[in-house]
mmCIF file of C-alpha atoms in Angstrom:
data_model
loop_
_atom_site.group_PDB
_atom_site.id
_atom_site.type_symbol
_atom_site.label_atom_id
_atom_site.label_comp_id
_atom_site.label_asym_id
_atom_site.label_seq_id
_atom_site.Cartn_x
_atom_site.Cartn_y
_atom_site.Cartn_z
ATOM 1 C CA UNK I 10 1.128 -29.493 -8.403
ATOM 2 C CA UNK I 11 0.491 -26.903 -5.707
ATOM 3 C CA UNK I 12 3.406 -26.349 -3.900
ATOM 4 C CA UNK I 13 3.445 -23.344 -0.759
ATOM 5 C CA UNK I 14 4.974 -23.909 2.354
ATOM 6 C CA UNK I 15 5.216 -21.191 5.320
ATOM 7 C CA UNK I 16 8.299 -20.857 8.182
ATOM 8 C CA UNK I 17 8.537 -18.414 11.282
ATOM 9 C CA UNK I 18 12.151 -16.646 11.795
ATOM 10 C CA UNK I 19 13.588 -16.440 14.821
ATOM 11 C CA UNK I 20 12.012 -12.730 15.483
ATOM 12 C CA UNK I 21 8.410 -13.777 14.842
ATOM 13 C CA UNK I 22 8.131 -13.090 10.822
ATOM 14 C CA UNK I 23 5.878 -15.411 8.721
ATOM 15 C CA UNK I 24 7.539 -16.667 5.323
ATOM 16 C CA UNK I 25 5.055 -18.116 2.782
ATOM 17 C CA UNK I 26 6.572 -19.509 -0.437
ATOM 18 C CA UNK I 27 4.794 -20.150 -3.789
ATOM 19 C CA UNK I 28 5.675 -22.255 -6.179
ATOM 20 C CA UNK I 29 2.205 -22.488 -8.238
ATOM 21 C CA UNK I 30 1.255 -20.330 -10.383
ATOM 22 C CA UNK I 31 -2.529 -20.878 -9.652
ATOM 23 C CA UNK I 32 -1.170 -19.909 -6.033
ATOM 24 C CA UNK I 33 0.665 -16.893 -7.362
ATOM 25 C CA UNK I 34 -2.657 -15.589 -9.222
ATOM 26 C CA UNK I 35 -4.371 -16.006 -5.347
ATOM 27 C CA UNK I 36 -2.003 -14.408 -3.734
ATOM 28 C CA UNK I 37 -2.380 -10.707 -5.896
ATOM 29 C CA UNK I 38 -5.980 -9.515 -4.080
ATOM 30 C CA UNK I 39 -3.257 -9.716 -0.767
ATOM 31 C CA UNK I 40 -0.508 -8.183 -2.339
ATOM 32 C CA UNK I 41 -2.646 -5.248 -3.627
ATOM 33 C CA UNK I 42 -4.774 -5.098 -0.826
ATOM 34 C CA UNK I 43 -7.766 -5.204 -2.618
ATOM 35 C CA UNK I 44 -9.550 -7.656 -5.492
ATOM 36 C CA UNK I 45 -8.493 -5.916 -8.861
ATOM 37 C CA UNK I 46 -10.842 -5.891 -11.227
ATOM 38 C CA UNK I 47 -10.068 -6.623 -14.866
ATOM 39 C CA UNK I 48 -5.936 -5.042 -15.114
ATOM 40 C CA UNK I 49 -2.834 -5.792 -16.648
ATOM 41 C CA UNK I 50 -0.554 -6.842 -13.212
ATOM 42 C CA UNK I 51 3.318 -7.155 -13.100
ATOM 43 C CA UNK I 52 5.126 -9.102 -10.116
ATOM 44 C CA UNK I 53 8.454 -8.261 -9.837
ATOM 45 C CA UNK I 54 10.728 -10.601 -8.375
ATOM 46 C CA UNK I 55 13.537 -9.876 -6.218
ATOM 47 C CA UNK I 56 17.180 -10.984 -6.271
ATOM 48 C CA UNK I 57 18.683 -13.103 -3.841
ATOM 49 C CA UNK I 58 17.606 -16.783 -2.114
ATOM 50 C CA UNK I 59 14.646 -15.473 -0.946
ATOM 51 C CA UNK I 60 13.235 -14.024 -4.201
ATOM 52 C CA UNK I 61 10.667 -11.489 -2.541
ATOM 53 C CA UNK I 62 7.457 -10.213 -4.512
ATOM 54 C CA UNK I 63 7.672 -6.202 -4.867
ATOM 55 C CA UNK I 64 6.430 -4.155 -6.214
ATOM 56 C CA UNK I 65 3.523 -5.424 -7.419
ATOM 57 C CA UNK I 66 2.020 -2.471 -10.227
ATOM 58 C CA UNK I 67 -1.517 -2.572 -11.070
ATOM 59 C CA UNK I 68 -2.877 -0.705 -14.229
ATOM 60 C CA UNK I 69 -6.296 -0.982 -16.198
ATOM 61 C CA UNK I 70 -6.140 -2.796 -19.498
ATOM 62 C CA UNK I 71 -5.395 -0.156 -22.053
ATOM 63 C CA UNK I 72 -7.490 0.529 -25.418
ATOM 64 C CA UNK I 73 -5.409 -1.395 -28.251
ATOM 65 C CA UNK I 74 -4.139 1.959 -29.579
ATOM 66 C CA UNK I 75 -2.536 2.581 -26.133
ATOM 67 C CA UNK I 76 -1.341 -1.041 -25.545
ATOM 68 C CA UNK I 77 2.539 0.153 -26.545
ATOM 69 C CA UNK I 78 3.191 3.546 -24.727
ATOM 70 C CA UNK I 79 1.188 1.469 -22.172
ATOM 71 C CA UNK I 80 3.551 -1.027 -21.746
ATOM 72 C CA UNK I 81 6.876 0.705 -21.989
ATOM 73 C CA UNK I 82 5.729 2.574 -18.713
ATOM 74 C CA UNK I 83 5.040 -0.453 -17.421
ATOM 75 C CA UNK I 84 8.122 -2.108 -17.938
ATOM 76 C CA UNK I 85 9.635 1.254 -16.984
ATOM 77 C CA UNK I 86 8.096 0.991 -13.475
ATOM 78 C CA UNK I 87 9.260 -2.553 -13.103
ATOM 79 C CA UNK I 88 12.603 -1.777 -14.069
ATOM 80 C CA UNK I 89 13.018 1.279 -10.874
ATOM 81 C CA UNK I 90 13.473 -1.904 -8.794
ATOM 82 C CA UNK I 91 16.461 -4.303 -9.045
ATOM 83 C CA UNK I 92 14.725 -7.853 -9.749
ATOM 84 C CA UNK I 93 15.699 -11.343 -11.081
ATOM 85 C CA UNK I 94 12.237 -12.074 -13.193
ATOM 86 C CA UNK I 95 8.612 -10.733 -13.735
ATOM 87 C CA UNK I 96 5.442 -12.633 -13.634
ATOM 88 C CA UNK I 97 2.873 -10.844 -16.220
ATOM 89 C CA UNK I 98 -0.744 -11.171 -14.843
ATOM 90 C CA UNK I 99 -4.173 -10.555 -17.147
ATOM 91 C CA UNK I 100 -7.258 -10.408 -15.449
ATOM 92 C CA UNK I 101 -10.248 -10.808 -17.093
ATOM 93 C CA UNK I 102 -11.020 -8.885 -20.439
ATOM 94 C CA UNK I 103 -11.355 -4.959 -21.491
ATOM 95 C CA UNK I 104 -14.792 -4.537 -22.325
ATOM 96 C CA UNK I 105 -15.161 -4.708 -26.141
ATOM 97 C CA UNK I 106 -12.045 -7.022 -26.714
ATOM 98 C CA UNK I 107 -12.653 -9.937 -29.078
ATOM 99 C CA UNK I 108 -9.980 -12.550 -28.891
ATOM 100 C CA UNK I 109 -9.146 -14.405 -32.096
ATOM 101 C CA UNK I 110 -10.008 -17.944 -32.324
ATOM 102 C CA UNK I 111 -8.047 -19.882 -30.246
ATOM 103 C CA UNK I 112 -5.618 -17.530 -28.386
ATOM 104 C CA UNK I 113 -5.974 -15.998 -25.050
ATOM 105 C CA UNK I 114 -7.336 -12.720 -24.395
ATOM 106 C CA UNK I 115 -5.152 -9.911 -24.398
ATOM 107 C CA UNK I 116 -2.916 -11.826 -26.123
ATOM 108 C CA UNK I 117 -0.564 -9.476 -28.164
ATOM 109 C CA UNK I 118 -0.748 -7.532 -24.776
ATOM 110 C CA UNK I 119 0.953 -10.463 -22.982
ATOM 111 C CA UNK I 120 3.604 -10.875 -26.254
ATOM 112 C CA UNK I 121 4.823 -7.281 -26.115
ATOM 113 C CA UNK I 122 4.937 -7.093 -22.012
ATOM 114 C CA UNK I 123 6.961 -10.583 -22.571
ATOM 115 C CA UNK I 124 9.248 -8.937 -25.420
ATOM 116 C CA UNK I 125 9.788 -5.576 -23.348
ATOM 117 C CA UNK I 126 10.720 -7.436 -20.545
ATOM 118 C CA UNK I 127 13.197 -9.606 -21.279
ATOM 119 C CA UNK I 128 14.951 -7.062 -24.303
ATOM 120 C CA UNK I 129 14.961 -4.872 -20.839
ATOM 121 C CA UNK I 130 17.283 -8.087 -19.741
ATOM 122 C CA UNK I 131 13.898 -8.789 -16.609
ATOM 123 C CA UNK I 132 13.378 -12.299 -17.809
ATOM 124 C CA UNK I 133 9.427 -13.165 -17.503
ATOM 125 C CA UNK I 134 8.935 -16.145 -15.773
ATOM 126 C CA UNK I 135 5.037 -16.924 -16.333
ATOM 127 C CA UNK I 136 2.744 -14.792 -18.493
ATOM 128 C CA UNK I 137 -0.675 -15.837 -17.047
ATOM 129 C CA UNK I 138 -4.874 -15.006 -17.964
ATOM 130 C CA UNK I 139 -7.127 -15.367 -15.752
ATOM 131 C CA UNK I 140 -10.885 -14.244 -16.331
ATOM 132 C CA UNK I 141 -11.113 -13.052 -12.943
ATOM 133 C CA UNK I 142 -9.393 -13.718 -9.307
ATOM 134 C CA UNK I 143 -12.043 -16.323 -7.290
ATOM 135 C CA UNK I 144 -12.003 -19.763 -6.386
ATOM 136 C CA UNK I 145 -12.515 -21.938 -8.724
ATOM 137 C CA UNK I 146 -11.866 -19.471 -11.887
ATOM 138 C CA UNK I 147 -9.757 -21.553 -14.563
ATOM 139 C CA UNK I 148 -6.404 -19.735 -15.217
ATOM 140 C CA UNK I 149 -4.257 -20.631 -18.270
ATOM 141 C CA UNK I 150 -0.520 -19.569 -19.438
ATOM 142 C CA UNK I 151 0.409 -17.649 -22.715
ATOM 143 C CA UNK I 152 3.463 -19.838 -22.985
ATOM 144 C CA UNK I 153 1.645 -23.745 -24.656
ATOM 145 C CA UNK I 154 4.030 -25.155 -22.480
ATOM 146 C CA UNK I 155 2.725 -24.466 -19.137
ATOM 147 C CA UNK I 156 0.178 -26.557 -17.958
ATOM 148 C CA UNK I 157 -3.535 -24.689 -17.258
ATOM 149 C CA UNK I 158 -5.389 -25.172 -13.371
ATOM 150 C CA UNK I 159 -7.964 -23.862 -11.622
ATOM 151 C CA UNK I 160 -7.364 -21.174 -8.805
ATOM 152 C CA UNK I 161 -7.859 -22.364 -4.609
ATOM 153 C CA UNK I 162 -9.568 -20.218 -3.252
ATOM 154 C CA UNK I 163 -7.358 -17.143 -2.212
ATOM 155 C CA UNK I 164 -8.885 -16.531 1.170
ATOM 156 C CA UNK I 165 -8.552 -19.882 2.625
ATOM 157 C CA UNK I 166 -5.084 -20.055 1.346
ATOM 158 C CA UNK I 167 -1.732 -20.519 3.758
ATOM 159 C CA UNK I 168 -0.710 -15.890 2.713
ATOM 160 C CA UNK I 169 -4.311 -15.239 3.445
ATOM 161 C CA UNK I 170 -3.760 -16.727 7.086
ATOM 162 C CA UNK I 171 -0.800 -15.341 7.468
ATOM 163 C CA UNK I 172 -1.837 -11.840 6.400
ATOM 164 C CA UNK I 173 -5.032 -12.567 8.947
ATOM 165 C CA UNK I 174 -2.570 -12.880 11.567
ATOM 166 C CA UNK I 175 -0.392 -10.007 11.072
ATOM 167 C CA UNK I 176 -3.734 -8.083 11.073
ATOM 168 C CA UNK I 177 -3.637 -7.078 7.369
ATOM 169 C CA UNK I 178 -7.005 -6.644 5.278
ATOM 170 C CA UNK I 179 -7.513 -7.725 1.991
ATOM 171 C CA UNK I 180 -10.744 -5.717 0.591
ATOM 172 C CA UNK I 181 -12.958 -6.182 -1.957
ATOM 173 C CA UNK I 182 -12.198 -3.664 -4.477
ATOM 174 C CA UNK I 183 -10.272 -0.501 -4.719
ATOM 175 C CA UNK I 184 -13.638 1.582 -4.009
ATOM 176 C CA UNK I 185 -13.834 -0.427 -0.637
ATOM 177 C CA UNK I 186 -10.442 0.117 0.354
ATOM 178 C CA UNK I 187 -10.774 4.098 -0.325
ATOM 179 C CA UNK I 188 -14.016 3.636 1.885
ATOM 180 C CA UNK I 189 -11.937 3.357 4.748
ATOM 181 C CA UNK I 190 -10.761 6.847 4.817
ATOM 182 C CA UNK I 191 -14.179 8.055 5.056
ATOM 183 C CA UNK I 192 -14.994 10.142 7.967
ATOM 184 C CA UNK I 193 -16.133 8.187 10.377
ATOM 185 C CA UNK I 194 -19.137 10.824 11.691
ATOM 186 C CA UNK I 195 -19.702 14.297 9.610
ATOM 187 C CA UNK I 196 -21.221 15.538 13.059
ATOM 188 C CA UNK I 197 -18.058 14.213 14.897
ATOM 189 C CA UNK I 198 -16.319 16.198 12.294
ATOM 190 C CA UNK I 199 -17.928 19.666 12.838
ATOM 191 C CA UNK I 200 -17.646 19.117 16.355
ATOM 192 C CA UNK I 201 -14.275 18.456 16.415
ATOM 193 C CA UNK I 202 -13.414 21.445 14.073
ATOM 194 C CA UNK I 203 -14.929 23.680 16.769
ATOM 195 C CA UNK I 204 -12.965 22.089 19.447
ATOM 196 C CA UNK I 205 -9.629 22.178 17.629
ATOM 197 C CA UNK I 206 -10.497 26.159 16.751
ATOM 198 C CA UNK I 207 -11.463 26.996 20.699
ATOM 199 C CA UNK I 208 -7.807 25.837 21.560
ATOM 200 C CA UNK I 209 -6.364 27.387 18.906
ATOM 201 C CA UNK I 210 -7.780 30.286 19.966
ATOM 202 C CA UNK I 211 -6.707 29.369 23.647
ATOM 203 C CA UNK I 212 -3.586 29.834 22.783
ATOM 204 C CA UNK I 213 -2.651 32.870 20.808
ATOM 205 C CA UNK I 214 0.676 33.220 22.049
ATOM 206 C CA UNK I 215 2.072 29.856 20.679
ATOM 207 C CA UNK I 216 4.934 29.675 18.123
ATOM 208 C CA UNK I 217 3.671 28.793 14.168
ATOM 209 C CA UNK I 218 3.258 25.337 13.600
ATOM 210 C CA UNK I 219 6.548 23.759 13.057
ATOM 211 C CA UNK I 220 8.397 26.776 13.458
ATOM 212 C CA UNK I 221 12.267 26.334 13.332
ATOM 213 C CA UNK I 222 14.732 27.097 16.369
ATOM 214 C CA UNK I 223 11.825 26.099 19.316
ATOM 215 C CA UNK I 224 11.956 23.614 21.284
ATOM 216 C CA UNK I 225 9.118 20.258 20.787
ATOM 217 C CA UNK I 226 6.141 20.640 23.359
ATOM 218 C CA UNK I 227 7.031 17.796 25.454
ATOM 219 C CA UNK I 228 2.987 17.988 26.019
ATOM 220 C CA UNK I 229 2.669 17.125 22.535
ATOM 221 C CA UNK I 230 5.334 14.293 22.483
ATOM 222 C CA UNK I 231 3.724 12.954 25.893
ATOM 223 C CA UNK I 232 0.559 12.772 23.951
ATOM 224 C CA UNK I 233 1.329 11.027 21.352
ATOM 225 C CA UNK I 234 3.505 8.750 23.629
ATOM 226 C CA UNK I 235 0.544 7.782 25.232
ATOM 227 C CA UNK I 236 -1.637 7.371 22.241
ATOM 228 C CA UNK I 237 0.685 5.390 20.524
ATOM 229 C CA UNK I 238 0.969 3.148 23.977
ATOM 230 C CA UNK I 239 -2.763 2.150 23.839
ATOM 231 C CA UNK I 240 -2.629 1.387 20.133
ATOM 232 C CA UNK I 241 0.094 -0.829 20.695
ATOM 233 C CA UNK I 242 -2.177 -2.474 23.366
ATOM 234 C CA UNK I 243 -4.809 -2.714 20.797
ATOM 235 C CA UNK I 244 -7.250 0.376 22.114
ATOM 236 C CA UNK I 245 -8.107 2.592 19.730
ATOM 237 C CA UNK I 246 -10.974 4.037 21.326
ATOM 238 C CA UNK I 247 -10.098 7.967 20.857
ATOM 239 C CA UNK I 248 -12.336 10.551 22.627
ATOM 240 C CA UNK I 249 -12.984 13.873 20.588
ATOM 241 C CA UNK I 250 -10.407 15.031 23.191
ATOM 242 C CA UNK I 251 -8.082 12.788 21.898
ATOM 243 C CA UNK I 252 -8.136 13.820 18.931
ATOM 244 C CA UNK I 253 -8.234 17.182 19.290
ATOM 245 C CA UNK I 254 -5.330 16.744 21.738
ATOM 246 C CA UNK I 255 -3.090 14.655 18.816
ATOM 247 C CA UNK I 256 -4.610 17.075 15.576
ATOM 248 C CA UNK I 257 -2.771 19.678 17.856
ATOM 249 C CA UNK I 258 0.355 17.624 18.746
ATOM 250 C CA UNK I 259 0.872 16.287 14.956
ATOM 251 C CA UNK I 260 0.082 20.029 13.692
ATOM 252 C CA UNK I 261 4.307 20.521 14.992
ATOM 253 C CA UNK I 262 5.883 19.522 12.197
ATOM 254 C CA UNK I 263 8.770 18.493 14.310
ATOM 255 C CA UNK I 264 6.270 15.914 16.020
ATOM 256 C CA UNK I 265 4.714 14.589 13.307
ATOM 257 C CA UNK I 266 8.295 13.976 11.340
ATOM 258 C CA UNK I 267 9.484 12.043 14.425
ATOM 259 C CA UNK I 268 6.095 9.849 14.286
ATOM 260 C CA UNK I 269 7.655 9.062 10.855
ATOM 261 C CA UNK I 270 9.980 6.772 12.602
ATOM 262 C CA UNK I 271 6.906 4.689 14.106
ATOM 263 C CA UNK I 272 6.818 2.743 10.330
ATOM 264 C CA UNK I 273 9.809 1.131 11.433
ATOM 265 C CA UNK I 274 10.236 -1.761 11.056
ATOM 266 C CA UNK I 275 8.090 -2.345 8.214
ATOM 267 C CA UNK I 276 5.110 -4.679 8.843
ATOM 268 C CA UNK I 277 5.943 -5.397 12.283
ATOM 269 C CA UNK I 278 3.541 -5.739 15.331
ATOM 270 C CA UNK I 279 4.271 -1.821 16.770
ATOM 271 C CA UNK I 280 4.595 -0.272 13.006
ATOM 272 C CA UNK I 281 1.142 -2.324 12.345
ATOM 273 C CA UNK I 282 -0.545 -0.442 15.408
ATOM 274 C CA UNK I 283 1.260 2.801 14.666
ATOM 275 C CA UNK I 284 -0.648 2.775 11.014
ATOM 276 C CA UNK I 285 -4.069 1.859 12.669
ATOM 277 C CA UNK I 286 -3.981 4.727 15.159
ATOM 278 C CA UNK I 287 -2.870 7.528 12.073
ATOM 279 C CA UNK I 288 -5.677 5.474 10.276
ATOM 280 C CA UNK I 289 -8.546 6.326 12.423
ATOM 281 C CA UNK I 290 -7.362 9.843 13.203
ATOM 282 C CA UNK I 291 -7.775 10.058 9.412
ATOM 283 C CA UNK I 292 -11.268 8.610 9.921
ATOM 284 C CA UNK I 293 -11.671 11.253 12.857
ATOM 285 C CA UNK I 294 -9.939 14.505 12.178
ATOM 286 C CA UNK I 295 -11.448 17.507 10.458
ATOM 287 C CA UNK I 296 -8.953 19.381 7.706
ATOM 288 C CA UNK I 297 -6.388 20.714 7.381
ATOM 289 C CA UNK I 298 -5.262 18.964 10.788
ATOM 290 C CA UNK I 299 -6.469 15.341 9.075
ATOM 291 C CA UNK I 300 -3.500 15.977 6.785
ATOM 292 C CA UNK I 301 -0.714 14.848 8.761
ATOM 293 C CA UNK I 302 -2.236 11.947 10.092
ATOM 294 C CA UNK I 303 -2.877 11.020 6.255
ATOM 295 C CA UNK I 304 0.564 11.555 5.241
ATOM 296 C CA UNK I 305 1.624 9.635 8.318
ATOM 297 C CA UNK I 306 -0.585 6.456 7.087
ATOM 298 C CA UNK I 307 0.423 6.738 3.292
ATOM 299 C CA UNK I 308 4.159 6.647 4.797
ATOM 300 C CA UNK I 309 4.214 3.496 6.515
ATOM 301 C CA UNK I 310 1.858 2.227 3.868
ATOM 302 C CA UNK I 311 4.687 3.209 1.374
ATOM 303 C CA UNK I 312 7.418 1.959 3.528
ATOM 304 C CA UNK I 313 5.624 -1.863 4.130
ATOM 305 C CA UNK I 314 4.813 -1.529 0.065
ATOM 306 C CA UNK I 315 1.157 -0.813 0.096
ATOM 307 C CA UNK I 316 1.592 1.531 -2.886
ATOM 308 C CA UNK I 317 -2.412 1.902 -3.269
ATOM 309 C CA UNK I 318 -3.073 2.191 0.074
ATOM 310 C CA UNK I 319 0.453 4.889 0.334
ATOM 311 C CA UNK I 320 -1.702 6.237 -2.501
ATOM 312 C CA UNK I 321 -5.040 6.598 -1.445
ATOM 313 C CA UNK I 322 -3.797 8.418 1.920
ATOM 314 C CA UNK I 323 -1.493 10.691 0.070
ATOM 315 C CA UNK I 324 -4.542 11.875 -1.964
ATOM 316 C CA UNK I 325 -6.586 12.284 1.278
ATOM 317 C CA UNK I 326 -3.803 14.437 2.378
ATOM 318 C CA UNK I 327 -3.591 17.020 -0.280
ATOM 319 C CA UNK I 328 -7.303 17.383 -0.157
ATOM 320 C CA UNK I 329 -7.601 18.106 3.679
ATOM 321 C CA UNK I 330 -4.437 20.532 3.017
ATOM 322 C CA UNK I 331 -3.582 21.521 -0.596
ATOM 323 C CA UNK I 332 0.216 22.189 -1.305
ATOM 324 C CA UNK I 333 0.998 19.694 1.644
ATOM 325 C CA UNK I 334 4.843 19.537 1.445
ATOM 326 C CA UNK I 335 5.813 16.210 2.621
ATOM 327 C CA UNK I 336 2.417 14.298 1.026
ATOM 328 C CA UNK I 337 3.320 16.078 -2.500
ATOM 329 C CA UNK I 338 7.110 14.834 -1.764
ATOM 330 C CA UNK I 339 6.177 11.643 -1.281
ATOM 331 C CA UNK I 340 3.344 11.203 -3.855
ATOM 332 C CA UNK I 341 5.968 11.838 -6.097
ATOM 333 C CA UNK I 342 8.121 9.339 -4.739
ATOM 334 C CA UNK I 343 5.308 7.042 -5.072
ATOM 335 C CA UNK I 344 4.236 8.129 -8.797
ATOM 336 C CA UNK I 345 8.419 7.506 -10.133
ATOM 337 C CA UNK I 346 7.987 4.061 -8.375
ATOM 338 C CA UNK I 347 10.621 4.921 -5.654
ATOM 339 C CA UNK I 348 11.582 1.358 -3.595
ATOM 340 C CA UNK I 349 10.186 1.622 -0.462
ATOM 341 C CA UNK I 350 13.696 0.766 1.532
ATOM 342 C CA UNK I 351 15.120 4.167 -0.591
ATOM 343 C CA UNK I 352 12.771 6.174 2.014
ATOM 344 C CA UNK I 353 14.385 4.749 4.898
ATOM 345 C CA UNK I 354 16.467 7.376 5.531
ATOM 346 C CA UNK I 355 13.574 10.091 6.585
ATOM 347 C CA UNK I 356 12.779 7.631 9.149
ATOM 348 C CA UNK I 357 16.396 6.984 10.651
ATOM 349 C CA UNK I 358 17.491 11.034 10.205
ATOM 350 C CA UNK I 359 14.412 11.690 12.521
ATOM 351 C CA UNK I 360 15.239 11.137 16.884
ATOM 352 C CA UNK I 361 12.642 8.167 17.618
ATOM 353 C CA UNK I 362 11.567 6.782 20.895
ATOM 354 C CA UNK I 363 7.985 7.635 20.569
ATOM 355 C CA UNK I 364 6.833 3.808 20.890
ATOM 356 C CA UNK I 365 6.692 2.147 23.829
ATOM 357 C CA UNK I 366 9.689 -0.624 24.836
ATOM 358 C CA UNK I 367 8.411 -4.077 24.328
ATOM 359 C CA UNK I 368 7.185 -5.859 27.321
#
């Protein structure tokens, strides 16, 4: 029986719980952001009365002669976080697998991520197959004594309306997602990148970009003060003198690492607005500048636990700037499966007050 109720705290927050695991398998295309295609998928469950879902780690189904090294680093990454159980997701089939008559697919895939798991002392609490994530698609257990059912469809489901509300997208695939880095206009672009190197030029007298021992251009804190005002009032309408004016601002290191404390609190209504504004200056900015809007997206992606997304942006990062410091820091971060709450602490070192006080 389907069980998922929902609850609103006291400051606004919307708690879904799951007790199906037919809702569980609907639930992953919002937890990863994106529809996975077919992957091995690991749910780790957190410790404590409210048993929280993260991380949730993603990987393509390996060849058969990769399926052990495959899943020690699996279990590996599961095991960076402190957790009470693990849910072990299949989707769908690698293409050439034959299952034996009258087992699952991927089945000796699901025994050994079962056996790492719980010799690791992470007890697995359903080890599911499903042949792909839609409404409708039949999903079964590994274990004979869990009963099989047939997935709702996940977005008509109670998380999908409560991501909708908080704004949140859930995209079709991975390729989709990536899509929405894309520049937004390659003749935007080039203009832009003539703009930004007229007031460069402009102003030949100005100290190096973050240079240590000078004071913040309250200019550029103003600016981004008033940008980050309007995205919290839902405009994101940005002028190419907008973001010529914030390329410039966020190019002071000392800027941009005190627009790291906009991610806070994770998920939250201002954060939320904060990431859409470093979003489409990503979509907007020629390189290098577009770096440190990137690296400002993947960070509050990382700190709300959008690895892929955290991911995605990082990348876009090191290609507008190669050698990036802080995006190669935190890719790394990222990559050893780093808990998001461990990178609190470049957020709270940093002097805030860039977001606007709520009305």
């Amino acid at each position: 029986m389907t069980s998922t109720t929902t609850s609103t705290g006291t400051d606004g927050r919307i708690t879904v719980r799951i007790s199906d695991p037919g809702e569980l398998i609907a639930a992953v295309p919002h937890l990863l952001s994106y529809r996975p295609g077919p992957s091995v998928v690991l749910l780790n469950h957190s410790r404590g009365r409210r048993r929280r879902i993260i991380p949730v780690i993603r990987a393509d189904l390996p060849d058969e002669t990769c399926e052990p090294d495959a899943v020690r680093e699996l279990v590996r990454c599961v095991l960076r976080h402190p957790g009470a159980g693990v849910t072990v997701l299949i989707v769908g089939c690698r293409p050439g697998h034959r299952a034996p008559p009258g087992t699952l697919p991927h089945h000796r895939l699901a025994h050994r991520l079962v056996a790492e798991c719980e010799a690791a002392g992470r007890p697995v609490d359903h080890a599911l197959w499903v042949p792909e994530i839609r409404g409708g698609a039949p999903w079964r257990c590994y274990h004979e004594d869990c009963r099989p059912g047939v997935l709702p469809d996940d977005r008509e489901t109670v998380l999908a309306a409560a991501m909708a509300t908080n704004g949140q997208v859930t995209y079709g695939s991975r390729e989709e997602l990536a899509r929405q880095l894309d520049p937004d206009d390659p003749a935007a672009i080039e203009r832009r990148d003539r703009l930004l190197a007229a007031a460069a030029d402009a102003r030949p007298d100005a100290p190096a970009m973050g240079s240590s021992g000078v004071a913040e251009p309250a200019g550029h804190v103003a600016v981004v003060r008033a940008a980050l005002a309007r995205a919290v009032a839902g405009d994101f309408d940005l002028s190419d003198e907008d973001v010529v004016s914030l390329a410039m601002a966020l190019s002071d290191l000392r800027v941009r690492d005190r627009c790291l404390t906009t991610a806070e609190p994770p998920g939250e209504p201002p954060a939320a607005a904060a990431e859409r504004l470093w979003l489409e200056l990503v979509r907007r900015t020629p390189p290098p500048e577009r770096a440190e809007a990137a690296v400002l997206l993947g960070y509050a992606a990382y700190r709300r636990g959008d690895g892929v997304l955290a991911a995605l942006a990082f990348d876009n990062a090191l290609a507008a700037h190669p050698g990036h410091r802080l995006a190669e820091l935190l890719q790394i971060c990222l990559t050893r499966q780093l808990p998001p709450d461990a990178l609190r602490r470049l957020s709270h070192c940093q002097e805030g007050g860039l977001m606007p006080p709520p009305p």
